[in-house]
């Protein structure tokens, strides 16, 4: 089997370190791995398949000889460096927002629009994490009755803000345990422990945040539904890992609860955990504590939307998924597998 030279840009971050683990777990045919990060990390090492790999400073020249580059850095660094990777002949799968809405760049969730990979011109984007977690279970229901409107509230973990976000919540939890003053927040706008922060990203003129508009704009592109209507509220919650979302869908056609349950039970990437009678809460519905560090989107609390006047056309559910895995690294490695 052909083996590939694979680089990770941002290899030391929350997503980058998970990508390295996913390449190993998914047995991606890596011949050579290149780990790229800032000058601060150059010379340190990370382990891959039991061997220590030295991290290099990310520069345009570092992409020479790469077949595939997985991007796990922020928007500015992605824009600055990834065009050089394409010029060097690599195909890029990028996690940042930088190229997602570029009409020349496919935006892919393999369970939904794997075929879009075919028209890439060097860069393929990985969607926003909360968007992936909402759309993986929405897609099989869309195939039954055609979704036309989504009302979504997200409960997003601290690690969605990367390694610094996770470290900040851990430091706040530790300070609270020692009954010390909570350190001044840096990664988030306010203290997160014992709190909820209903703002992720900047506000637009309508009062929606950039994170909230990603679900509408990326959702339309991924599902090829340019008219999809979305109303989303994104909230940062004091959970370390795994996002949760409340999703209410309105459909063009009728869908029974049984049809919805059947579609979700057989859908790729989905695990149905929906048993109101179960003795343990862990078997009754998904919770982020159970969905961390695994690849499926767990769906539960499936019920009819009793506020929808057309009773057969509204479904509501709760879902949880690990946003560093399926919301980022796992999805990116799945895309890379489509390329080989
Ligand atoms: N966290 C999530 O749940 C999640 C989910 C989906 C998508 N994303 C997206 O994935 C990307 C990475 O997020 P993250 O959460 O992994 O962030 P992170 O933990 O803060 O990691 C950032 C990475 O970028 C590197 N970096 C910083 N400055 C650099 C420079 N000048 N040149 C090269 N590399 C540099 C860092 O290297 P050093 O260690 O050397 O500073 C680190 O490896 C972002 O675009 C984010 O929006 C994140």
CSV table of C-alpha atoms and ligand atoms in Angstrom, one decimal:
chain,number,residue,atom,x,y,z
A,1,UNK,CA,0.0,0.0,0.0
A,2,UNK,CA,1.2,3.5,-0.8
A,3,UNK,CA,2.5,5.5,2.2
A,4,UNK,CA,2.1,9.2,2.6
A,5,UNK,CA,4.2,12.0,4.0
A,6,UNK,CA,1.7,13.8,6.4
A,7,UNK,CA,2.3,17.1,8.2
A,8,UNK,CA,0.3,18.5,11.1
A,9,UNK,CA,0.3,22.3,11.4
A,10,UNK,CA,-0.4,23.1,15.0
A,11,UNK,CA,0.7,19.7,16.2
A,12,UNK,CA,1.0,20.7,19.9
A,13,UNK,CA,-2.5,22.1,20.3
A,14,UNK,CA,-5.8,20.4,21.5
A,15,UNK,CA,-6.7,19.4,17.9
A,16,UNK,CA,-3.2,18.7,16.6
A,17,UNK,CA,-2.3,16.3,19.4
A,18,UNK,CA,-5.6,14.5,18.9
A,19,UNK,CA,-5.0,14.3,15.1
A,20,UNK,CA,-1.7,12.6,15.8
A,21,UNK,CA,-3.6,10.0,17.9
A,22,UNK,CA,-6.3,9.6,15.3
A,23,UNK,CA,-3.8,9.0,12.5
A,24,UNK,CA,-2.4,6.1,14.6
A,25,UNK,CA,-5.9,4.8,15.7
A,26,UNK,CA,-7.4,4.9,12.2
A,27,UNK,CA,-4.2,3.2,10.8
A,28,UNK,CA,-3.7,6.0,8.2
A,29,UNK,CA,-0.9,4.9,5.8
A,30,UNK,CA,1.7,7.4,7.1
A,31,UNK,CA,5.2,6.9,5.7
A,32,UNK,CA,6.7,10.0,7.3
A,33,UNK,CA,5.1,12.4,9.8
A,34,UNK,CA,6.1,16.1,10.2
A,35,UNK,CA,5.0,17.9,13.3
A,36,UNK,CA,4.9,21.7,12.8
A,37,UNK,CA,4.1,24.4,15.5
A,38,UNK,CA,5.4,27.8,16.6
A,39,UNK,CA,9.1,28.5,17.2
A,40,UNK,CA,8.3,28.1,21.0
A,41,UNK,CA,7.7,24.3,20.4
A,42,UNK,CA,10.5,23.7,17.9
A,43,UNK,CA,12.9,21.0,19.2
A,44,UNK,CA,10.4,19.5,21.7
A,45,UNK,CA,9.1,16.0,20.8
A,46,UNK,CA,5.7,14.2,20.6
A,47,UNK,CA,5.3,10.4,20.4
A,48,UNK,CA,3.9,8.7,17.2
A,49,UNK,CA,3.6,4.9,16.9
A,50,UNK,CA,6.0,4.6,19.9
A,51,UNK,CA,8.7,6.8,18.5
A,52,UNK,CA,9.6,10.4,19.5
A,53,UNK,CA,9.2,12.9,16.6
A,54,UNK,CA,10.9,16.3,16.9
A,55,UNK,CA,8.6,19.3,16.3
A,56,UNK,CA,9.8,21.8,13.7
A,57,UNK,CA,9.0,25.5,13.4
A,58,UNK,CA,6.2,26.0,10.8
A,59,UNK,CA,7.6,27.9,7.8
A,60,UNK,CA,6.5,27.7,4.1
A,61,UNK,CA,9.6,25.6,3.4
A,62,UNK,CA,8.6,23.0,6.0
A,63,UNK,CA,5.8,21.7,3.6
A,64,UNK,CA,8.4,20.5,0.9
A,65,UNK,CA,7.7,16.8,0.2
A,66,UNK,CA,4.4,16.6,2.0
A,67,UNK,CA,1.5,14.8,0.4
A,68,UNK,CA,-1.2,15.7,3.0
A,69,UNK,CA,-1.2,18.6,5.5
A,70,UNK,CA,-3.7,18.6,8.4
A,71,UNK,CA,-4.3,22.2,9.6
A,72,UNK,CA,-4.8,22.7,13.3
A,73,UNK,CA,-3.8,26.3,13.8
A,74,UNK,CA,-5.9,29.5,14.0
A,75,UNK,CA,-7.3,31.4,11.1
A,76,UNK,CA,-4.5,33.8,10.7
A,77,UNK,CA,-1.7,31.1,10.7
A,78,UNK,CA,-3.8,29.0,8.3
A,79,UNK,CA,-4.1,31.9,5.8
A,80,UNK,CA,-0.5,32.7,6.2
A,81,UNK,CA,1.0,29.2,5.8
A,82,UNK,CA,-1.4,26.8,4.1
A,83,UNK,CA,-1.2,28.3,0.5
A,84,UNK,CA,2.5,27.4,0.6
A,85,UNK,CA,1.6,23.8,1.4
A,86,UNK,CA,-0.7,23.7,-1.7
A,87,UNK,CA,2.1,25.2,-3.8
A,88,UNK,CA,4.4,22.5,-2.5
A,89,UNK,CA,2.0,19.9,-4.0
A,90,UNK,CA,0.2,18.8,-0.8
A,91,UNK,CA,-3.5,18.5,-0.3
A,92,UNK,CA,-4.6,20.3,2.9
A,93,UNK,CA,-7.4,19.4,5.3
A,94,UNK,CA,-7.8,22.5,7.4
A,95,UNK,CA,-9.7,22.9,10.7
A,96,UNK,CA,-9.7,26.6,10.9
A,97,UNK,CA,-12.5,28.9,9.7
A,98,UNK,CA,-10.1,30.6,7.2
A,99,UNK,CA,-11.3,28.8,4.0
A,100,UNK,CA,-14.6,27.2,5.0
A,101,UNK,CA,-16.9,29.5,3.1
A,102,UNK,CA,-14.6,29.9,0.0
A,103,UNK,CA,-16.7,28.6,-3.0
A,104,UNK,CA,-13.5,26.9,-4.3
A,105,UNK,CA,-13.1,24.9,-1.1
A,106,UNK,CA,-15.2,21.8,-0.2
A,107,UNK,CA,-16.5,21.8,3.4
A,108,UNK,CA,-17.0,18.1,4.3
A,109,UNK,CA,-18.5,15.8,6.9
A,110,UNK,CA,-17.9,12.4,5.4
A,111,UNK,CA,-21.2,10.9,6.6
A,112,UNK,CA,-23.0,13.7,4.7
A,113,UNK,CA,-21.1,15.0,1.6
A,114,UNK,CA,-18.1,12.8,1.1
A,115,UNK,CA,-18.5,13.3,-2.7
A,116,UNK,CA,-17.6,17.0,-2.4
A,117,UNK,CA,-14.0,16.0,-1.8
A,118,UNK,CA,-13.8,15.3,-5.6
A,119,UNK,CA,-13.8,19.0,-6.6
A,120,UNK,CA,-11.1,20.3,-4.2
A,121,UNK,CA,-8.3,22.5,-5.6
A,122,UNK,CA,-5.8,21.8,-2.9
A,123,UNK,CA,-7.7,22.7,0.2
A,124,UNK,CA,-10.6,20.9,1.9
A,125,UNK,CA,-12.1,22.5,5.1
A,126,UNK,CA,-13.3,20.7,8.2
A,127,UNK,CA,-16.5,22.3,9.5
A,128,UNK,CA,-17.0,24.1,12.8
A,129,UNK,CA,-17.2,21.6,15.7
A,130,UNK,CA,-20.7,22.5,16.9
A,131,UNK,CA,-21.9,22.4,13.3
A,132,UNK,CA,-20.6,18.8,12.8
A,133,UNK,CA,-22.2,17.7,16.1
A,134,UNK,CA,-25.6,19.1,15.1
A,135,UNK,CA,-25.5,17.9,11.5
A,136,UNK,CA,-24.4,14.3,11.8
A,137,UNK,CA,-27.8,13.4,13.4
A,138,UNK,CA,-29.8,16.0,11.5
A,139,UNK,CA,-28.8,14.4,8.1
A,140,UNK,CA,-30.5,11.0,8.5
A,141,UNK,CA,-33.7,12.8,9.5
A,142,UNK,CA,-33.4,15.2,6.6
A,143,UNK,CA,-33.2,12.2,4.3
A,144,UNK,CA,-36.6,11.1,5.6
A,145,UNK,CA,-38.6,14.3,5.5
A,146,UNK,CA,-36.4,17.3,4.3
A,147,UNK,CA,-35.3,19.7,7.0
A,148,UNK,CA,-36.2,23.3,6.5
A,149,UNK,CA,-35.6,25.0,9.8
A,150,UNK,CA,-33.3,24.3,12.8
A,151,UNK,CA,-33.5,25.9,16.3
A,152,UNK,CA,-30.4,25.0,18.2
A,153,UNK,CA,-28.9,25.8,21.6
A,154,UNK,CA,-25.3,24.7,22.2
A,155,UNK,CA,-23.5,23.9,25.5
A,156,UNK,CA,-19.9,24.1,24.5
A,157,UNK,CA,-17.0,22.7,26.5
A,158,UNK,CA,-14.0,24.8,27.5
A,159,UNK,CA,-11.6,22.8,25.3
A,160,UNK,CA,-13.4,24.2,22.3
A,161,UNK,CA,-11.2,27.2,23.0
A,162,UNK,CA,-8.1,25.0,22.6
A,163,UNK,CA,-5.5,24.0,25.1
A,164,UNK,CA,-5.5,27.4,26.8
A,165,UNK,CA,-9.3,27.2,27.4
A,166,UNK,CA,-9.0,23.8,29.0
A,167,UNK,CA,-6.1,24.9,31.2
A,168,UNK,CA,-8.1,28.0,32.3
A,169,UNK,CA,-11.1,26.0,33.5
A,170,UNK,CA,-8.8,23.4,35.2
A,171,UNK,CA,-7.0,26.3,37.1
A,172,UNK,CA,-10.3,27.8,38.1
A,173,UNK,CA,-11.6,24.4,39.4
A,174,UNK,CA,-8.4,23.9,41.3
A,175,UNK,CA,-8.5,27.4,42.9
A,176,UNK,CA,-12.1,26.9,43.9
A,177,UNK,CA,-11.1,23.5,45.5
A,178,UNK,CA,-8.4,25.3,47.5
A,179,UNK,CA,-10.8,28.1,48.4
A,180,UNK,CA,-8.4,30.6,46.7
A,181,UNK,CA,-9.4,33.6,44.5
A,182,UNK,CA,-10.2,32.5,41.0
A,183,UNK,CA,-7.4,33.6,38.6
A,184,UNK,CA,-8.3,36.4,36.2
A,185,UNK,CA,-9.8,34.9,33.0
A,186,UNK,CA,-7.8,35.2,29.8
A,187,UNK,CA,-9.2,32.6,27.4
A,188,UNK,CA,-12.8,33.5,28.1
A,189,UNK,CA,-14.6,36.8,28.6
A,190,UNK,CA,-15.5,35.9,32.2
A,191,UNK,CA,-14.9,33.3,34.9
A,192,UNK,CA,-16.3,29.9,33.6
A,193,UNK,CA,-16.3,27.8,36.7
A,194,UNK,CA,-19.8,28.0,38.3
A,195,UNK,CA,-20.9,30.1,35.3
A,196,UNK,CA,-22.2,30.0,31.7
A,197,UNK,CA,-21.1,32.5,29.1
A,198,UNK,CA,-23.6,33.1,26.3
A,199,UNK,CA,-21.2,34.5,23.8
A,200,UNK,CA,-18.7,32.6,21.5
A,201,UNK,CA,-17.2,34.9,18.9
A,202,UNK,CA,-18.0,38.5,18.0
A,203,UNK,CA,-21.5,39.9,17.5
A,204,UNK,CA,-23.0,40.9,14.2
A,205,UNK,CA,-25.5,43.7,13.6
A,206,UNK,CA,-28.5,41.4,14.4
A,207,UNK,CA,-26.9,40.4,17.7
A,208,UNK,CA,-25.8,36.8,16.6
A,209,UNK,CA,-22.3,35.7,17.3
A,210,UNK,CA,-19.9,34.4,14.6
A,211,UNK,CA,-20.1,30.9,16.2
A,212,UNK,CA,-23.9,31.0,15.9
A,213,UNK,CA,-23.9,32.0,12.2
A,214,UNK,CA,-21.5,29.1,11.4
A,215,UNK,CA,-24.3,26.6,11.9
A,216,UNK,CA,-26.5,28.4,9.3
A,217,UNK,CA,-23.8,29.2,6.7
A,218,UNK,CA,-21.7,26.0,7.0
A,219,UNK,CA,-24.9,23.9,7.3
A,220,UNK,CA,-26.3,25.3,4.1
A,221,UNK,CA,-23.0,24.5,2.2
A,222,UNK,CA,-22.5,21.0,3.6
A,223,UNK,CA,-26.1,19.8,3.2
A,224,UNK,CA,-26.5,21.7,-0.2
A,225,UNK,CA,-29.6,23.5,1.3
A,226,UNK,CA,-29.2,27.2,0.4
A,227,UNK,CA,-32.5,28.1,2.0
A,228,UNK,CA,-32.0,26.3,5.3
A,229,UNK,CA,-33.3,28.5,8.1
A,230,UNK,CA,-31.3,28.4,11.4
A,231,UNK,CA,-31.7,30.2,14.7
A,232,UNK,CA,-28.8,29.3,17.0
A,233,UNK,CA,-27.6,30.3,20.5
A,234,UNK,CA,-24.1,29.2,21.5
A,235,UNK,CA,-23.1,29.0,25.2
A,236,UNK,CA,-19.8,28.2,26.8
A,237,UNK,CA,-20.3,25.8,29.8
A,238,UNK,CA,-17.9,24.7,32.5
A,239,UNK,CA,-17.4,21.2,31.0
A,240,UNK,CA,-13.8,20.2,30.1
A,241,UNK,CA,-14.5,18.2,26.9
A,242,UNK,CA,-17.5,17.3,24.7
A,243,UNK,CA,-20.1,19.7,23.4
A,244,UNK,CA,-23.9,19.2,23.9
A,245,UNK,CA,-26.7,20.6,21.9
A,246,UNK,CA,-30.5,20.9,22.0
A,247,UNK,CA,-31.8,20.6,18.4
A,248,UNK,CA,-35.3,21.3,17.2
A,249,UNK,CA,-36.0,20.5,13.5
A,250,UNK,CA,-38.9,21.5,11.3
A,251,UNK,CA,-39.5,19.4,8.2
A,252,UNK,CA,-41.0,19.8,4.7
A,253,UNK,CA,-42.8,16.5,4.9
A,254,UNK,CA,-44.2,14.3,7.7
A,255,UNK,CA,-42.0,12.2,9.9
A,256,UNK,CA,-43.2,9.9,12.7
A,257,UNK,CA,-41.2,9.5,15.9
A,258,UNK,CA,-40.7,5.8,15.0
A,259,UNK,CA,-39.3,6.8,11.5
A,260,UNK,CA,-36.9,9.3,13.2
A,261,UNK,CA,-35.8,6.7,15.8
A,262,UNK,CA,-35.2,4.1,13.0
A,263,UNK,CA,-33.2,6.6,10.9
A,264,UNK,CA,-31.0,7.6,13.8
A,265,UNK,CA,-30.5,4.0,15.0
A,266,UNK,CA,-29.0,3.0,11.6
A,267,UNK,CA,-27.1,6.2,10.8
A,268,UNK,CA,-23.4,6.2,10.4
A,269,UNK,CA,-21.6,8.2,13.1
A,270,UNK,CA,-24.6,8.2,15.4
A,271,UNK,CA,-25.3,6.3,18.6
A,272,UNK,CA,-28.9,6.4,19.9
A,273,UNK,CA,-29.0,6.6,23.7
A,274,UNK,CA,-32.7,7.2,24.5
A,275,UNK,CA,-34.3,5.1,27.1
A,276,UNK,CA,-36.4,7.0,29.6
A,277,UNK,CA,-37.0,3.9,31.7
A,278,UNK,CA,-33.3,3.0,32.1
A,279,UNK,CA,-32.2,2.8,35.8
A,280,UNK,CA,-29.0,4.7,35.3
A,281,UNK,CA,-29.0,8.3,33.9
A,282,UNK,CA,-26.0,7.2,31.8
A,283,UNK,CA,-28.2,4.9,29.8
A,284,UNK,CA,-31.2,7.3,29.7
A,285,UNK,CA,-29.7,10.1,27.6
A,286,UNK,CA,-26.3,11.3,26.4
A,287,UNK,CA,-24.1,13.4,28.7
A,288,UNK,CA,-20.8,15.0,27.9
A,289,UNK,CA,-19.0,13.0,30.6
A,290,UNK,CA,-19.9,9.8,28.7
A,291,UNK,CA,-19.2,11.1,25.2
A,292,UNK,CA,-15.7,12.5,25.8
A,293,UNK,CA,-12.8,10.7,24.0
A,294,UNK,CA,-14.9,8.7,21.5
A,295,UNK,CA,-16.0,9.3,18.0
A,296,UNK,CA,-19.8,9.0,17.8
A,297,UNK,CA,-22.5,11.7,18.2
A,298,UNK,CA,-24.8,10.4,20.9
A,299,UNK,CA,-28.5,11.3,20.5
A,300,UNK,CA,-31.3,11.1,23.0
A,301,UNK,CA,-34.4,12.9,24.5
A,302,UNK,CA,-36.0,12.3,21.0
A,303,UNK,CA,-39.5,13.7,21.0
A,304,UNK,CA,-42.1,15.5,19.0
A,305,UNK,CA,-42.0,19.3,19.0
A,306,UNK,CA,-45.3,20.0,20.6
A,307,UNK,CA,-45.0,23.7,19.7
A,308,UNK,CA,-45.1,23.0,16.0
A,309,UNK,CA,-48.7,23.5,14.7
A,310,UNK,CA,-48.0,20.8,12.1
A,311,UNK,CA,-47.7,18.0,14.6
A,312,UNK,CA,-46.0,15.5,12.1
A,313,UNK,CA,-43.4,18.0,11.0
A,314,UNK,CA,-41.4,18.8,14.2
A,315,UNK,CA,-38.8,16.7,16.0
A,316,UNK,CA,-36.6,17.7,18.9
A,317,UNK,CA,-33.6,16.0,20.4
A,318,UNK,CA,-30.4,16.4,22.5
A,319,UNK,CA,-27.0,15.3,21.3
A,320,UNK,CA,-23.4,15.2,22.6
A,321,UNK,CA,-20.1,14.6,20.9
A,322,UNK,CA,-16.4,15.1,21.5
A,323,UNK,CA,-15.6,18.2,19.6
A,324,UNK,CA,-11.9,17.6,19.6
A,325,UNK,CA,-12.5,14.2,18.0
A,326,UNK,CA,-15.5,14.1,15.7
A,327,UNK,CA,-15.8,17.9,15.8
A,328,UNK,CA,-12.2,18.3,14.5
A,329,UNK,CA,-9.4,15.7,14.4
A,330,UNK,CA,-11.4,12.5,13.7
A,331,UNK,CA,-13.4,14.2,10.9
A,332,UNK,CA,-10.2,15.6,9.4
A,333,UNK,CA,-8.5,12.2,9.3
A,334,UNK,CA,-11.7,10.7,7.9
A,335,UNK,CA,-11.5,13.3,5.1
A,336,UNK,CA,-7.8,12.5,4.5
A,337,UNK,CA,-8.8,8.8,4.2
A,338,UNK,CA,-11.2,9.7,1.4
A,339,UNK,CA,-8.1,11.2,-0.4
A,340,UNK,CA,-6.1,8.0,-0.3
B,1,LIG,N1,-10.5,22.9,20.2
B,1,LIG,C1,-11.5,22.5,19.5
B,1,LIG,O1,-12.5,21.9,20.0
B,1,LIG,C2,-11.6,22.8,18.0
B,1,LIG,C3,-12.7,22.2,17.3
B,1,LIG,C4,-12.8,22.4,15.9
B,1,LIG,C5,-11.9,23.3,15.3
B,1,LIG,N2,-10.9,23.9,16.0
B,1,LIG,C6,-10.0,24.8,15.3
B,1,LIG,O2,-8.8,24.1,15.1
B,1,LIG,C7,-7.7,25.0,15.2
B,1,LIG,C8,-6.7,24.7,16.3
B,1,LIG,O3,-7.5,24.8,17.6
B,1,LIG,P1,-6.9,24.2,19.0
B,1,LIG,O4,-8.1,24.2,19.8
B,1,LIG,O5,-6.2,23.0,18.8
B,1,LIG,O6,-5.9,25.4,19.4
B,1,LIG,P2,-4.7,25.4,20.4
B,1,LIG,O7,-4.8,24.3,21.4
B,1,LIG,O8,-4.6,26.8,20.9
B,1,LIG,O9,-3.4,25.0,19.5
B,1,LIG,C9,-2.9,26.0,18.6
B,1,LIG,C10,-1.8,25.4,17.8
B,1,LIG,O10,-1.3,26.4,16.8
B,1,LIG,C11,0.1,26.5,17.0
B,1,LIG,N3,0.6,27.8,16.7
B,1,LIG,C12,0.5,29.0,17.4
B,1,LIG,N4,1.2,30.0,16.8
B,1,LIG,C13,1.8,29.4,15.7
B,1,LIG,C14,2.6,30.0,14.7
B,1,LIG,N5,3.0,31.2,14.7
B,1,LIG,N6,3.1,29.1,13.7
B,1,LIG,C15,2.7,27.8,13.7
B,1,LIG,N7,1.9,27.3,14.7
B,1,LIG,C16,1.4,28.1,15.7
B,1,LIG,C17,0.4,26.1,18.5
B,1,LIG,O11,1.7,25.8,18.6
B,1,LIG,P3,2.5,26.2,20.0
B,1,LIG,O12,2.2,25.1,21.0
B,1,LIG,O13,4.0,26.1,19.5
B,1,LIG,O14,2.1,27.6,20.4
B,1,LIG,C18,-0.6,25.0,18.6
B,1,LIG,O15,0.0,23.8,18.1
B,1,LIG,C19,-8.3,26.4,15.3
B,1,LIG,O16,-8.5,27.0,14.0
B,1,LIG,C20,-9.7,26.1,15.9
B,1,LIG,O17,-10.6,27.1,15.6
B,1,LIG,C21,-10.8,23.7,17.3
